[in-house]
Tab-separated table of C-alpha atoms and ligand atoms in Angstrom:
chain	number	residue	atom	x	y	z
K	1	UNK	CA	0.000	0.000	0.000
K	2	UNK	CA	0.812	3.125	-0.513
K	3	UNK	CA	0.775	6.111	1.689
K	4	UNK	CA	0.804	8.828	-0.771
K	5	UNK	CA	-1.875	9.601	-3.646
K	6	UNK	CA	-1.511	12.518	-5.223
K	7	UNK	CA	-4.457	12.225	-7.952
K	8	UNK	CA	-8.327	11.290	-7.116
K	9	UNK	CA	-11.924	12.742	-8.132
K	10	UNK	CA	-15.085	13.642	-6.478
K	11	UNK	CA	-18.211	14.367	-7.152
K	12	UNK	CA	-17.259	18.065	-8.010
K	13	UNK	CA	-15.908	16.745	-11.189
K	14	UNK	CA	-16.687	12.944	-12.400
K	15	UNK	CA	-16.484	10.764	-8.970
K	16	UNK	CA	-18.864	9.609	-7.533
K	17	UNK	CA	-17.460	10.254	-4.472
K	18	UNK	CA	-18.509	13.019	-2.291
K	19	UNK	CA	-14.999	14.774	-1.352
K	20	UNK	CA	-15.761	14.202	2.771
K	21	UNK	CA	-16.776	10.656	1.486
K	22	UNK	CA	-13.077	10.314	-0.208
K	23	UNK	CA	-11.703	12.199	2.266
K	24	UNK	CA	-12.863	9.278	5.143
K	25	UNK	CA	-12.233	6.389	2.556
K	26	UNK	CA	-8.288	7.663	1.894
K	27	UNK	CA	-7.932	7.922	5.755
K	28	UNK	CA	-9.643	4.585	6.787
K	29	UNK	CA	-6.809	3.278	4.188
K	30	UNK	CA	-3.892	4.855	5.824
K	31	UNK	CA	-3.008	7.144	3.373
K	32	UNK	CA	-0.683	10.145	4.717
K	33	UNK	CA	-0.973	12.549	2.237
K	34	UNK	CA	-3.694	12.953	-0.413
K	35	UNK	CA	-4.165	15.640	-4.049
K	36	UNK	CA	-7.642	16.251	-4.524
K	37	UNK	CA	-7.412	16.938	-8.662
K	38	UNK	CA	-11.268	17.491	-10.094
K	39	UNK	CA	-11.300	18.359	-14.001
K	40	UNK	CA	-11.571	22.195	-14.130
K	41	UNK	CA	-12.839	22.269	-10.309
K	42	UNK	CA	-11.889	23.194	-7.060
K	43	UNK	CA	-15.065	23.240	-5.375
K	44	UNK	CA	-14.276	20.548	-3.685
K	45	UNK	CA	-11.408	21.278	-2.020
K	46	UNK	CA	-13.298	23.084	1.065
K	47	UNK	CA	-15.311	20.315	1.926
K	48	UNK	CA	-12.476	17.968	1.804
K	49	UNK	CA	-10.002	20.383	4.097
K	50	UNK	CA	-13.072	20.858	6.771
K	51	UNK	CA	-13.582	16.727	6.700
K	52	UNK	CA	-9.517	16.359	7.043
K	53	UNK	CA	-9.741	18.072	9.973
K	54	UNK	CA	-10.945	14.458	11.843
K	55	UNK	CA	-7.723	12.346	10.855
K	56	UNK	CA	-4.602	14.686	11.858
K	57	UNK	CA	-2.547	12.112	10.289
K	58	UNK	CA	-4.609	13.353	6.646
K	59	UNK	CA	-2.619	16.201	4.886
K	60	UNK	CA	-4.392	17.097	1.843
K	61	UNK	CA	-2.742	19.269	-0.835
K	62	UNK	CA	-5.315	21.232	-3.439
K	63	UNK	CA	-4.852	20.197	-6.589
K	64	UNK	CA	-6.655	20.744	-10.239
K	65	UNK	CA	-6.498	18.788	-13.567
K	66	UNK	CA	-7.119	20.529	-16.820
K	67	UNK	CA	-8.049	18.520	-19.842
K	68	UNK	CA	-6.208	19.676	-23.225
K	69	UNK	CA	-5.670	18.255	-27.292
K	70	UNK	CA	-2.542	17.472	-29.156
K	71	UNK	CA	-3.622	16.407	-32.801
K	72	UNK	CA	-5.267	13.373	-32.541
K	73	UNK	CA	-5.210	13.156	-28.777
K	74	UNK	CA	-5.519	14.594	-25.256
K	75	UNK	CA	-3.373	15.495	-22.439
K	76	UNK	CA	-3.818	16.087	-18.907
K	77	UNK	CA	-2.073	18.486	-16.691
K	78	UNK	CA	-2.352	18.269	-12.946
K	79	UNK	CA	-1.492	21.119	-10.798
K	80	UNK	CA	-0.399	21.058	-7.292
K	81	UNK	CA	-1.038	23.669	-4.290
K	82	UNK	CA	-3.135	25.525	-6.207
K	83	UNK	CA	-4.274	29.038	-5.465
K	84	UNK	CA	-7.902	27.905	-5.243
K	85	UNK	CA	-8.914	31.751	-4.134
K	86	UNK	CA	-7.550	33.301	-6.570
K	87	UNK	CA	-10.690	35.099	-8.621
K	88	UNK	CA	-8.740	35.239	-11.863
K	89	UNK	CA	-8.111	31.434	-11.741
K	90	UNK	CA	-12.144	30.751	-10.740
K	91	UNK	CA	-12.698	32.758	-14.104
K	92	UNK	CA	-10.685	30.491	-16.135
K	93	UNK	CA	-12.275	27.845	-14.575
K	94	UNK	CA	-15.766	28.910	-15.308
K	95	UNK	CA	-15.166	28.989	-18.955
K	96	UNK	CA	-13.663	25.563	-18.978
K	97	UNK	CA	-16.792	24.121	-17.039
K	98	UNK	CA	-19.310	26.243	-19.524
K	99	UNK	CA	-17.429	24.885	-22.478
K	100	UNK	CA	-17.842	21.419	-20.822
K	101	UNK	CA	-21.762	21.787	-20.463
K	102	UNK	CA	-22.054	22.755	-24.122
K	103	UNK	CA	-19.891	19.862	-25.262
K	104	UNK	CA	-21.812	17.890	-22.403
K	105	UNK	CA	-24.866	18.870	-24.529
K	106	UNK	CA	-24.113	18.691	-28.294
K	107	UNK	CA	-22.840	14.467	-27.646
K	108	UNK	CA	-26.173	13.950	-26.011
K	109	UNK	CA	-27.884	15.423	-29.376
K	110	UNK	CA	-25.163	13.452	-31.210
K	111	UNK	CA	-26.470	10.088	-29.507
K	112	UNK	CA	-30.002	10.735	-29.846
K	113	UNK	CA	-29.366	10.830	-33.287
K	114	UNK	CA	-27.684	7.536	-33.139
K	115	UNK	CA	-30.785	6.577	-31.430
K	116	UNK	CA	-29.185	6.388	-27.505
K	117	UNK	CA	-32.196	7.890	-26.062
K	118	UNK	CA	-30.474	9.621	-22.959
K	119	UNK	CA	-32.365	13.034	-21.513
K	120	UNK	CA	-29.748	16.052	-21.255
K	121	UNK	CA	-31.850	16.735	-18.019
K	122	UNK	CA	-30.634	13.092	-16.317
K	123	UNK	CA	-26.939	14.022	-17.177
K	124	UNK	CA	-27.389	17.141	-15.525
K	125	UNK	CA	-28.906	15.756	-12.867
K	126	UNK	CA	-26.116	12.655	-12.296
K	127	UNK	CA	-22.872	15.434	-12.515
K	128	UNK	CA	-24.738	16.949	-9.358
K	129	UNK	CA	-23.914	20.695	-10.252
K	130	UNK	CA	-19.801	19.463	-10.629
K	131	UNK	CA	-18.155	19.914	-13.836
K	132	UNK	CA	-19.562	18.067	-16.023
K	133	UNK	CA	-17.881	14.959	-18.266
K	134	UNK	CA	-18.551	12.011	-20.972
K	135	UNK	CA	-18.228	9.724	-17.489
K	136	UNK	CA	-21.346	11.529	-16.660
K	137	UNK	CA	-23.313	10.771	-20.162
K	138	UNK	CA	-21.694	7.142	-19.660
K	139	UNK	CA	-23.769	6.855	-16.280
K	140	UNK	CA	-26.528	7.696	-18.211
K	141	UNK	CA	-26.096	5.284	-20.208
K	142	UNK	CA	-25.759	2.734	-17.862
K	143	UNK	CA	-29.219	3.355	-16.444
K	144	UNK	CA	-31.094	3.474	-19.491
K	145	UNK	CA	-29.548	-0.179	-20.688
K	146	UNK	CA	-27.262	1.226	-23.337
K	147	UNK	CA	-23.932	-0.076	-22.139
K	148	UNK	CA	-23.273	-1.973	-19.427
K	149	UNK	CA	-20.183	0.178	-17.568
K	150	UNK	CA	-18.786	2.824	-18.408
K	151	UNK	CA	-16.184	2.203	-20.068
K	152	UNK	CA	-18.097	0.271	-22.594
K	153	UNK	CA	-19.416	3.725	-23.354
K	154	UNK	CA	-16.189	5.075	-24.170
K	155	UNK	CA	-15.516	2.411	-26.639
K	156	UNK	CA	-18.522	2.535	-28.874
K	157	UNK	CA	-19.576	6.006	-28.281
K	158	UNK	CA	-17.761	8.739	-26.418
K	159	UNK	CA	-13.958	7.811	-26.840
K	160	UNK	CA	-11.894	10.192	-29.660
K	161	UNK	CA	-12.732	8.068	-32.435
K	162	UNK	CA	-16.564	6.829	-30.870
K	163	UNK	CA	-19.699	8.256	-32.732
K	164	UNK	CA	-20.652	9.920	-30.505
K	165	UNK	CA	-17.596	12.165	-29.582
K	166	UNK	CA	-17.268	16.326	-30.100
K	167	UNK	CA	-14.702	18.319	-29.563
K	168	UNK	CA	-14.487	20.609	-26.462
K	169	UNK	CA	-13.007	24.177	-25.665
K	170	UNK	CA	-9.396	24.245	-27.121
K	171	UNK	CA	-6.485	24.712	-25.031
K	172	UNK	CA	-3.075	23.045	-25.942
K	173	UNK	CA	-0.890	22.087	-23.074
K	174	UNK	CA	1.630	24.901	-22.787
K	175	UNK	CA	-1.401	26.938	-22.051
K	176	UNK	CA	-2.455	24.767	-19.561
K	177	UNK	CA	1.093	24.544	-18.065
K	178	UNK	CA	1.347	28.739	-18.169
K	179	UNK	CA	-2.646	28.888	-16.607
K	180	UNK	CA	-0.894	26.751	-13.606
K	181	UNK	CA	1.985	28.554	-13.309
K	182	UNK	CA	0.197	32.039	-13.651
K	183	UNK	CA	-1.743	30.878	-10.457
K	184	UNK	CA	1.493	29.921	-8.541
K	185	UNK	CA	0.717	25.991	-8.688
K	186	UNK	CA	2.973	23.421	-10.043
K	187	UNK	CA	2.129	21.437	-13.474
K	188	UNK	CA	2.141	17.842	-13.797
K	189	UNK	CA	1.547	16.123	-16.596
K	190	UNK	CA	-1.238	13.282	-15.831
K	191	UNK	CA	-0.913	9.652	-17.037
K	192	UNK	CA	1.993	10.100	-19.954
K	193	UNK	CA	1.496	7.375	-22.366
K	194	UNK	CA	3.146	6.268	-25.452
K	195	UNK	CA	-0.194	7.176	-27.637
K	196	UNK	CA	0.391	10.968	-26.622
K	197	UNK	CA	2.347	10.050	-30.591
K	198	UNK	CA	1.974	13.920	-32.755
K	199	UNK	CA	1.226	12.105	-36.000
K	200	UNK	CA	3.518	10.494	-37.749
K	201	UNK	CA	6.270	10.408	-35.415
K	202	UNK	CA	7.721	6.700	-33.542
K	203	UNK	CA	5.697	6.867	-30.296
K	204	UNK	CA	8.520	6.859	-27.938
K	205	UNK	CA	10.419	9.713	-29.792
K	206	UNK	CA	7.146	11.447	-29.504
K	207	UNK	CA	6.051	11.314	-25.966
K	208	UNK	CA	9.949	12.483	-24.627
K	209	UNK	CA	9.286	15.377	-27.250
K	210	UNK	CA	6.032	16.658	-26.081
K	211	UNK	CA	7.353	16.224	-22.364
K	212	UNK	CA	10.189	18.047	-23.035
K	213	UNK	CA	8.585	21.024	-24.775
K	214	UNK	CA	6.277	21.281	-21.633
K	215	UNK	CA	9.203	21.577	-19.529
K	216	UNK	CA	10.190	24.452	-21.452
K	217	UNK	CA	6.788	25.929	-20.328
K	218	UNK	CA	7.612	25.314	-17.151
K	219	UNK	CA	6.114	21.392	-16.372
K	220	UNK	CA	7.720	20.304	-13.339
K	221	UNK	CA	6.905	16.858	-12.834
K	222	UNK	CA	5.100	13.803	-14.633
K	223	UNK	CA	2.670	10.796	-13.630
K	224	UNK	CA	5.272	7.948	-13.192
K	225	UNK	CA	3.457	6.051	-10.970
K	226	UNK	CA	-0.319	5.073	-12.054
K	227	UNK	CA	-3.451	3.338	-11.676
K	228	UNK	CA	-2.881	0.528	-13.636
K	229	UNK	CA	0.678	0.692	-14.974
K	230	UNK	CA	2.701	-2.191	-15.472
K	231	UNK	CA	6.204	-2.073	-13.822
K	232	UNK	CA	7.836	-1.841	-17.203
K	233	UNK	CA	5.888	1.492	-17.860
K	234	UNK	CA	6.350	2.524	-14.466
K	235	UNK	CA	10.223	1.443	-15.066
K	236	UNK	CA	10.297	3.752	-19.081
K	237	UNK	CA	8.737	6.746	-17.470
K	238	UNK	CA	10.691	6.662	-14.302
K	239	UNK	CA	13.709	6.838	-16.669
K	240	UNK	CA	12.388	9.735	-18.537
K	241	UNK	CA	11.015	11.767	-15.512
K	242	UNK	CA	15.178	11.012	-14.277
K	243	UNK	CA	16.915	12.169	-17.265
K	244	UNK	CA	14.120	15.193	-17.652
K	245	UNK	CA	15.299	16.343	-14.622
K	246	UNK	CA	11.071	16.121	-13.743
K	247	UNK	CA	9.772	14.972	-10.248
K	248	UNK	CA	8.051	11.691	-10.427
K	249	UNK	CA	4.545	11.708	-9.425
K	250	UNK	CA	1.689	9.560	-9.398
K	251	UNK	CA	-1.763	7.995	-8.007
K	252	UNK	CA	-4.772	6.308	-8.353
K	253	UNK	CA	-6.962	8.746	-10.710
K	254	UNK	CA	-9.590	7.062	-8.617
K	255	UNK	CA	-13.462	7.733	-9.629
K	256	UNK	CA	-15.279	5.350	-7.666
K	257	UNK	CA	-16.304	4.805	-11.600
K	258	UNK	CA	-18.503	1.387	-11.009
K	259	UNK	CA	-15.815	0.199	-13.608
K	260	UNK	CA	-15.109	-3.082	-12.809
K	261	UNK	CA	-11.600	-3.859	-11.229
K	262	UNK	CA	-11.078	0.496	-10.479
K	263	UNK	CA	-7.698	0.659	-8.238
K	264	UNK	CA	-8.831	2.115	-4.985
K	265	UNK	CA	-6.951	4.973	-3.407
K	266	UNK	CA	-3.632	4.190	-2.317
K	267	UNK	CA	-2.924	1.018	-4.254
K	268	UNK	CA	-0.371	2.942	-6.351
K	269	UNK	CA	1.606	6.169	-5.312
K	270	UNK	CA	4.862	8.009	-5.436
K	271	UNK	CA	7.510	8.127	-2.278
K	272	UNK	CA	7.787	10.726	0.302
K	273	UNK	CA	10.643	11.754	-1.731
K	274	UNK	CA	8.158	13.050	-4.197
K	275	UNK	CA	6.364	15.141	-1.726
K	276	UNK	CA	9.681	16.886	-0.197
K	277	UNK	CA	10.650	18.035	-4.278
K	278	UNK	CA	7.073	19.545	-4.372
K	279	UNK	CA	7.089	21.070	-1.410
K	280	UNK	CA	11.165	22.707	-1.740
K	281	UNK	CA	10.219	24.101	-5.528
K	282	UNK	CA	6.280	25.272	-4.082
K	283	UNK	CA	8.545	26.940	-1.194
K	284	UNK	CA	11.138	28.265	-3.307
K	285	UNK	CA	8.606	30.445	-5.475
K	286	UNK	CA	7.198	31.973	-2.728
F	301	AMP	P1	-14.060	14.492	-20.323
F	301	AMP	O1	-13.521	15.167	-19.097
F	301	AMP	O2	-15.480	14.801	-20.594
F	301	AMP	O3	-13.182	14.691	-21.523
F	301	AMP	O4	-14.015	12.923	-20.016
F	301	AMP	C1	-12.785	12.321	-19.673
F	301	AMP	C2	-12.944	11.454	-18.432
F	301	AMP	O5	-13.611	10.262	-18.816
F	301	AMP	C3	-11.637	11.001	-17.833
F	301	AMP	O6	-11.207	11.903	-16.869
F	301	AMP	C4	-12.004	9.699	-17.181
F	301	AMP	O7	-12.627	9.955	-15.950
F	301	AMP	C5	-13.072	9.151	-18.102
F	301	AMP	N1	-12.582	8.215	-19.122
F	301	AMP	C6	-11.752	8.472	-20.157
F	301	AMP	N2	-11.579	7.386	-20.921
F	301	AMP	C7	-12.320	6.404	-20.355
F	301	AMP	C8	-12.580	5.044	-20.673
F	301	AMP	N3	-12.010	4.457	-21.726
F	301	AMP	N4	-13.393	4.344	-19.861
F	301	AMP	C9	-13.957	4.928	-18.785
F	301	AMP	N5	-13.769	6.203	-18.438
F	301	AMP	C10	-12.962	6.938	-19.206
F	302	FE	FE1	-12.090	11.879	-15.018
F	303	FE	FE1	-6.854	12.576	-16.547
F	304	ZN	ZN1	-7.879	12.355	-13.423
Protein backbone atom coordinates (compact mmCIF):
# COMPACT_ATOMS: atom_id res chain seq x y z
CA UNK A 1 0.00 0.00 0.00
CA UNK A 2 0.81 3.13 -0.51
CA UNK A 3 0.77 6.11 1.69
CA UNK A 4 0.80 8.83 -0.77
CA UNK A 5 -1.87 9.60 -3.65
CA UNK A 6 -1.51 12.52 -5.22
CA UNK A 7 -4.46 12.23 -7.95
CA UNK A 8 -8.33 11.29 -7.12
CA UNK A 9 -11.92 12.74 -8.13
CA UNK A 10 -15.09 13.64 -6.48
CA UNK A 11 -18.21 14.37 -7.15
CA UNK A 12 -17.26 18.06 -8.01
CA UNK A 13 -15.91 16.75 -11.19
CA UNK A 14 -16.69 12.94 -12.40
CA UNK A 15 -16.48 10.76 -8.97
CA UNK A 16 -18.86 9.61 -7.53
CA UNK A 17 -17.46 10.25 -4.47
CA UNK A 18 -18.51 13.02 -2.29
CA UNK A 19 -15.00 14.77 -1.35
CA UNK A 20 -15.76 14.20 2.77
CA UNK A 21 -16.78 10.66 1.49
CA UNK A 22 -13.08 10.31 -0.21
CA UNK A 23 -11.70 12.20 2.27
CA UNK A 24 -12.86 9.28 5.14
CA UNK A 25 -12.23 6.39 2.56
CA UNK A 26 -8.29 7.66 1.89
CA UNK A 27 -7.93 7.92 5.76
CA UNK A 28 -9.64 4.58 6.79
CA UNK A 29 -6.81 3.28 4.19
CA UNK A 30 -3.89 4.86 5.82
CA UNK A 31 -3.01 7.14 3.37
CA UNK A 32 -0.68 10.14 4.72
CA UNK A 33 -0.97 12.55 2.24
CA UNK A 34 -3.69 12.95 -0.41
CA UNK A 35 -4.17 15.64 -4.05
CA UNK A 36 -7.64 16.25 -4.52
CA UNK A 37 -7.41 16.94 -8.66
CA UNK A 38 -11.27 17.49 -10.09
CA UNK A 39 -11.30 18.36 -14.00
CA UNK A 40 -11.57 22.20 -14.13
CA UNK A 41 -12.84 22.27 -10.31
CA UNK A 42 -11.89 23.19 -7.06
CA UNK A 43 -15.07 23.24 -5.38
CA UNK A 44 -14.28 20.55 -3.68
CA UNK A 45 -11.41 21.28 -2.02
CA UNK A 46 -13.30 23.08 1.07
CA UNK A 47 -15.31 20.31 1.93
CA UNK A 48 -12.48 17.97 1.80
CA UNK A 49 -10.00 20.38 4.10
CA UNK A 50 -13.07 20.86 6.77
CA UNK A 51 -13.58 16.73 6.70
CA UNK A 52 -9.52 16.36 7.04
CA UNK A 53 -9.74 18.07 9.97
CA UNK A 54 -10.94 14.46 11.84
CA UNK A 55 -7.72 12.35 10.85
CA UNK A 56 -4.60 14.69 11.86
CA UNK A 57 -2.55 12.11 10.29
CA UNK A 58 -4.61 13.35 6.65
CA UNK A 59 -2.62 16.20 4.89
CA UNK A 60 -4.39 17.10 1.84
CA UNK A 61 -2.74 19.27 -0.84
CA UNK A 62 -5.31 21.23 -3.44
CA UNK A 63 -4.85 20.20 -6.59
CA UNK A 64 -6.66 20.74 -10.24
CA UNK A 65 -6.50 18.79 -13.57
CA UNK A 66 -7.12 20.53 -16.82
CA UNK A 67 -8.05 18.52 -19.84
CA UNK A 68 -6.21 19.68 -23.22
CA UNK A 69 -5.67 18.25 -27.29
CA UNK A 70 -2.54 17.47 -29.16
CA UNK A 71 -3.62 16.41 -32.80
CA UNK A 72 -5.27 13.37 -32.54
CA UNK A 73 -5.21 13.16 -28.78
CA UNK A 74 -5.52 14.59 -25.26
CA UNK A 75 -3.37 15.50 -22.44
CA UNK A 76 -3.82 16.09 -18.91
CA UNK A 77 -2.07 18.49 -16.69
CA UNK A 78 -2.35 18.27 -12.95
CA UNK A 79 -1.49 21.12 -10.80
CA UNK A 80 -0.40 21.06 -7.29
CA UNK A 81 -1.04 23.67 -4.29
CA UNK A 82 -3.14 25.53 -6.21
CA UNK A 83 -4.27 29.04 -5.46
CA UNK A 84 -7.90 27.91 -5.24
CA UNK A 85 -8.91 31.75 -4.13
CA UNK A 86 -7.55 33.30 -6.57
CA UNK A 87 -10.69 35.10 -8.62
CA UNK A 88 -8.74 35.24 -11.86
CA UNK A 89 -8.11 31.43 -11.74
CA UNK A 90 -12.14 30.75 -10.74
CA UNK A 91 -12.70 32.76 -14.10
CA UNK A 92 -10.68 30.49 -16.14
CA UNK A 93 -12.28 27.85 -14.58
CA UNK A 94 -15.77 28.91 -15.31
CA UNK A 95 -15.17 28.99 -18.95
CA UNK A 96 -13.66 25.56 -18.98
CA UNK A 97 -16.79 24.12 -17.04
CA UNK A 98 -19.31 26.24 -19.52
CA UNK A 99 -17.43 24.88 -22.48
CA UNK A 100 -17.84 21.42 -20.82
CA UNK A 101 -21.76 21.79 -20.46
CA UNK A 102 -22.05 22.75 -24.12
CA UNK A 103 -19.89 19.86 -25.26
CA UNK A 104 -21.81 17.89 -22.40
CA UNK A 105 -24.87 18.87 -24.53
CA UNK A 106 -24.11 18.69 -28.29
CA UNK A 107 -22.84 14.47 -27.65
CA UNK A 108 -26.17 13.95 -26.01
CA UNK A 109 -27.88 15.42 -29.38
CA UNK A 110 -25.16 13.45 -31.21
CA UNK A 111 -26.47 10.09 -29.51
CA UNK A 112 -30.00 10.74 -29.85
CA UNK A 113 -29.37 10.83 -33.29
CA UNK A 114 -27.68 7.54 -33.14
CA UNK A 115 -30.79 6.58 -31.43
CA UNK A 116 -29.18 6.39 -27.51
CA UNK A 117 -32.20 7.89 -26.06
CA UNK A 118 -30.47 9.62 -22.96
CA UNK A 119 -32.36 13.03 -21.51
CA UNK A 120 -29.75 16.05 -21.26
CA UNK A 121 -31.85 16.73 -18.02
CA UNK A 122 -30.63 13.09 -16.32
CA UNK A 123 -26.94 14.02 -17.18
CA UNK A 124 -27.39 17.14 -15.52
CA UNK A 125 -28.91 15.76 -12.87
CA UNK A 126 -26.12 12.66 -12.30
CA UNK A 127 -22.87 15.43 -12.52
CA UNK A 128 -24.74 16.95 -9.36
CA UNK A 129 -23.91 20.69 -10.25
CA UNK A 130 -19.80 19.46 -10.63
CA UNK A 131 -18.16 19.91 -13.84
CA UNK A 132 -19.56 18.07 -16.02
CA UNK A 133 -17.88 14.96 -18.27
CA UNK A 134 -18.55 12.01 -20.97
CA UNK A 135 -18.23 9.72 -17.49
CA UNK A 136 -21.35 11.53 -16.66
CA UNK A 137 -23.31 10.77 -20.16
CA UNK A 138 -21.69 7.14 -19.66
CA UNK A 139 -23.77 6.86 -16.28
CA UNK A 140 -26.53 7.70 -18.21
CA UNK A 141 -26.10 5.28 -20.21
CA UNK A 142 -25.76 2.73 -17.86
CA UNK A 143 -29.22 3.36 -16.44
CA UNK A 144 -31.09 3.47 -19.49
CA UNK A 145 -29.55 -0.18 -20.69
CA UNK A 146 -27.26 1.23 -23.34
CA UNK A 147 -23.93 -0.08 -22.14
CA UNK A 148 -23.27 -1.97 -19.43
CA UNK A 149 -20.18 0.18 -17.57
CA UNK A 150 -18.79 2.82 -18.41
CA UNK A 151 -16.18 2.20 -20.07
CA UNK A 152 -18.10 0.27 -22.59
CA UNK A 153 -19.42 3.73 -23.35
CA UNK A 154 -16.19 5.07 -24.17
CA UNK A 155 -15.52 2.41 -26.64
CA UNK A 156 -18.52 2.54 -28.87
CA UNK A 157 -19.58 6.01 -28.28
CA UNK A 158 -17.76 8.74 -26.42
CA UNK A 159 -13.96 7.81 -26.84
CA UNK A 160 -11.89 10.19 -29.66
CA UNK A 161 -12.73 8.07 -32.44
CA UNK A 162 -16.56 6.83 -30.87
CA UNK A 163 -19.70 8.26 -32.73
CA UNK A 164 -20.65 9.92 -30.50
CA UNK A 165 -17.60 12.17 -29.58
CA UNK A 166 -17.27 16.33 -30.10
CA UNK A 167 -14.70 18.32 -29.56
CA UNK A 168 -14.49 20.61 -26.46
CA UNK A 169 -13.01 24.18 -25.67
CA UNK A 170 -9.40 24.24 -27.12
CA UNK A 171 -6.48 24.71 -25.03
CA UNK A 172 -3.08 23.04 -25.94
CA UNK A 173 -0.89 22.09 -23.07
CA UNK A 174 1.63 24.90 -22.79
CA UNK A 175 -1.40 26.94 -22.05
CA UNK A 176 -2.46 24.77 -19.56
CA UNK A 177 1.09 24.54 -18.07
CA UNK A 178 1.35 28.74 -18.17
CA UNK A 179 -2.65 28.89 -16.61
CA UNK A 180 -0.89 26.75 -13.61
CA UNK A 181 1.99 28.55 -13.31
CA UNK A 182 0.20 32.04 -13.65
CA UNK A 183 -1.74 30.88 -10.46
CA UNK A 184 1.49 29.92 -8.54
CA UNK A 185 0.72 25.99 -8.69
CA UNK A 186 2.97 23.42 -10.04
CA UNK A 187 2.13 21.44 -13.47
CA UNK A 188 2.14 17.84 -13.80
CA UNK A 189 1.55 16.12 -16.60
CA UNK A 190 -1.24 13.28 -15.83
CA UNK A 191 -0.91 9.65 -17.04
CA UNK A 192 1.99 10.10 -19.95
CA UNK A 193 1.50 7.38 -22.37
CA UNK A 194 3.15 6.27 -25.45
CA UNK A 195 -0.19 7.18 -27.64
CA UNK A 196 0.39 10.97 -26.62
CA UNK A 197 2.35 10.05 -30.59
CA UNK A 198 1.97 13.92 -32.76
CA UNK A 199 1.23 12.11 -36.00
CA UNK A 200 3.52 10.49 -37.75
CA UNK A 201 6.27 10.41 -35.41
CA UNK A 202 7.72 6.70 -33.54
CA UNK A 203 5.70 6.87 -30.30
CA UNK A 204 8.52 6.86 -27.94
CA UNK A 205 10.42 9.71 -29.79
CA UNK A 206 7.15 11.45 -29.50
CA UNK A 207 6.05 11.31 -25.97
CA UNK A 208 9.95 12.48 -24.63
CA UNK A 209 9.29 15.38 -27.25
CA UNK A 210 6.03 16.66 -26.08
CA UNK A 211 7.35 16.22 -22.36
CA UNK A 212 10.19 18.05 -23.03
CA UNK A 213 8.58 21.02 -24.77
CA UNK A 214 6.28 21.28 -21.63
CA UNK A 215 9.20 21.58 -19.53
CA UNK A 216 10.19 24.45 -21.45
CA UNK A 217 6.79 25.93 -20.33
CA UNK A 218 7.61 25.31 -17.15
CA UNK A 219 6.11 21.39 -16.37
CA UNK A 220 7.72 20.30 -13.34
CA UNK A 221 6.90 16.86 -12.83
CA UNK A 222 5.10 13.80 -14.63
CA UNK A 223 2.67 10.80 -13.63
CA UNK A 224 5.27 7.95 -13.19
CA UNK A 225 3.46 6.05 -10.97
CA UNK A 226 -0.32 5.07 -12.05
CA UNK A 227 -3.45 3.34 -11.68
CA UNK A 228 -2.88 0.53 -13.64
CA UNK A 229 0.68 0.69 -14.97
CA UNK A 230 2.70 -2.19 -15.47
CA UNK A 231 6.20 -2.07 -13.82
CA UNK A 232 7.84 -1.84 -17.20
CA UNK A 233 5.89 1.49 -17.86
CA UNK A 234 6.35 2.52 -14.47
CA UNK A 235 10.22 1.44 -15.07
CA UNK A 236 10.30 3.75 -19.08
CA UNK A 237 8.74 6.75 -17.47
CA UNK A 238 10.69 6.66 -14.30
CA UNK A 239 13.71 6.84 -16.67
CA UNK A 240 12.39 9.73 -18.54
CA UNK A 241 11.02 11.77 -15.51
CA UNK A 242 15.18 11.01 -14.28
CA UNK A 243 16.91 12.17 -17.27
CA UNK A 244 14.12 15.19 -17.65
CA UNK A 245 15.30 16.34 -14.62
CA UNK A 246 11.07 16.12 -13.74
CA UNK A 247 9.77 14.97 -10.25
CA UNK A 248 8.05 11.69 -10.43
CA UNK A 249 4.55 11.71 -9.42
CA UNK A 250 1.69 9.56 -9.40
CA UNK A 251 -1.76 8.00 -8.01
CA UNK A 252 -4.77 6.31 -8.35
CA UNK A 253 -6.96 8.75 -10.71
CA UNK A 254 -9.59 7.06 -8.62
CA UNK A 255 -13.46 7.73 -9.63
CA UNK A 256 -15.28 5.35 -7.67
CA UNK A 257 -16.30 4.80 -11.60
CA UNK A 258 -18.50 1.39 -11.01
CA UNK A 259 -15.81 0.20 -13.61
CA UNK A 260 -15.11 -3.08 -12.81
CA UNK A 261 -11.60 -3.86 -11.23
CA UNK A 262 -11.08 0.50 -10.48
CA UNK A 263 -7.70 0.66 -8.24
CA UNK A 264 -8.83 2.11 -4.99
CA UNK A 265 -6.95 4.97 -3.41
CA UNK A 266 -3.63 4.19 -2.32
CA UNK A 267 -2.92 1.02 -4.25
CA UNK A 268 -0.37 2.94 -6.35
CA UNK A 269 1.61 6.17 -5.31
CA UNK A 270 4.86 8.01 -5.44
CA UNK A 271 7.51 8.13 -2.28
CA UNK A 272 7.79 10.73 0.30
CA UNK A 273 10.64 11.75 -1.73
CA UNK A 274 8.16 13.05 -4.20
CA UNK A 275 6.36 15.14 -1.73
CA UNK A 276 9.68 16.89 -0.20
CA UNK A 277 10.65 18.03 -4.28
CA UNK A 278 7.07 19.54 -4.37
CA UNK A 279 7.09 21.07 -1.41
CA UNK A 280 11.16 22.71 -1.74
CA UNK A 281 10.22 24.10 -5.53
CA UNK A 282 6.28 25.27 -4.08
CA UNK A 283 8.54 26.94 -1.19
CA UNK A 284 11.14 28.27 -3.31
CA UNK A 285 8.61 30.45 -5.48
CA UNK A 286 7.20 31.97 -2.73
P1 LIG B 1 -14.06 14.49 -20.32
O1 LIG B 1 -13.52 15.17 -19.10
O2 LIG B 1 -15.48 14.80 -20.59
O3 LIG B 1 -13.18 14.69 -21.52
O4 LIG B 1 -14.02 12.92 -20.02
C1 LIG B 1 -12.79 12.32 -19.67
C2 LIG B 1 -12.94 11.45 -18.43
O5 LIG B 1 -13.61 10.26 -18.82
C3 LIG B 1 -11.64 11.00 -17.83
O6 LIG B 1 -11.21 11.90 -16.87
C4 LIG B 1 -12.00 9.70 -17.18
O7 LIG B 1 -12.63 9.96 -15.95
C5 LIG B 1 -13.07 9.15 -18.10
N1 LIG B 1 -12.58 8.21 -19.12
C6 LIG B 1 -11.75 8.47 -20.16
N2 LIG B 1 -11.58 7.39 -20.92
C7 LIG B 1 -12.32 6.40 -20.35
C8 LIG B 1 -12.58 5.04 -20.67
N3 LIG B 1 -12.01 4.46 -21.73
N4 LIG B 1 -13.39 4.34 -19.86
C9 LIG B 1 -13.96 4.93 -18.79
N5 LIG B 1 -13.77 6.20 -18.44
C10 LIG B 1 -12.96 6.94 -19.21
FE1 LIG C 1 -12.09 11.88 -15.02
FE1 LIG D 1 -6.85 12.58 -16.55
ZN1 LIG E 1 -7.88 12.36 -13.42
Amino acid sequence: MAEIDLHLHTTRSDGTLTPAELVQMCAERGLRIISITDHDSTEGLSEAFEAASSFPQLTIIPGIELSTDIPGNEIHVLGYFVDYENPDFQVVLERFREGRENRGRKMVEKLNELGVSISWARVQEISDGGSIGRPHIAQAMVEDGYVQYPKDAFDQYLGRNGVAYVDRLKLTPAEAVQILIDNGALPVMAHPTYSASKSGMDEVDSLDETIEELKEAGLVGMEVYYKDYTPEQTERLAALADKLGLIPCGGTDYHASGNPGEPEPGSVGPPMETIEALKSLKKARV
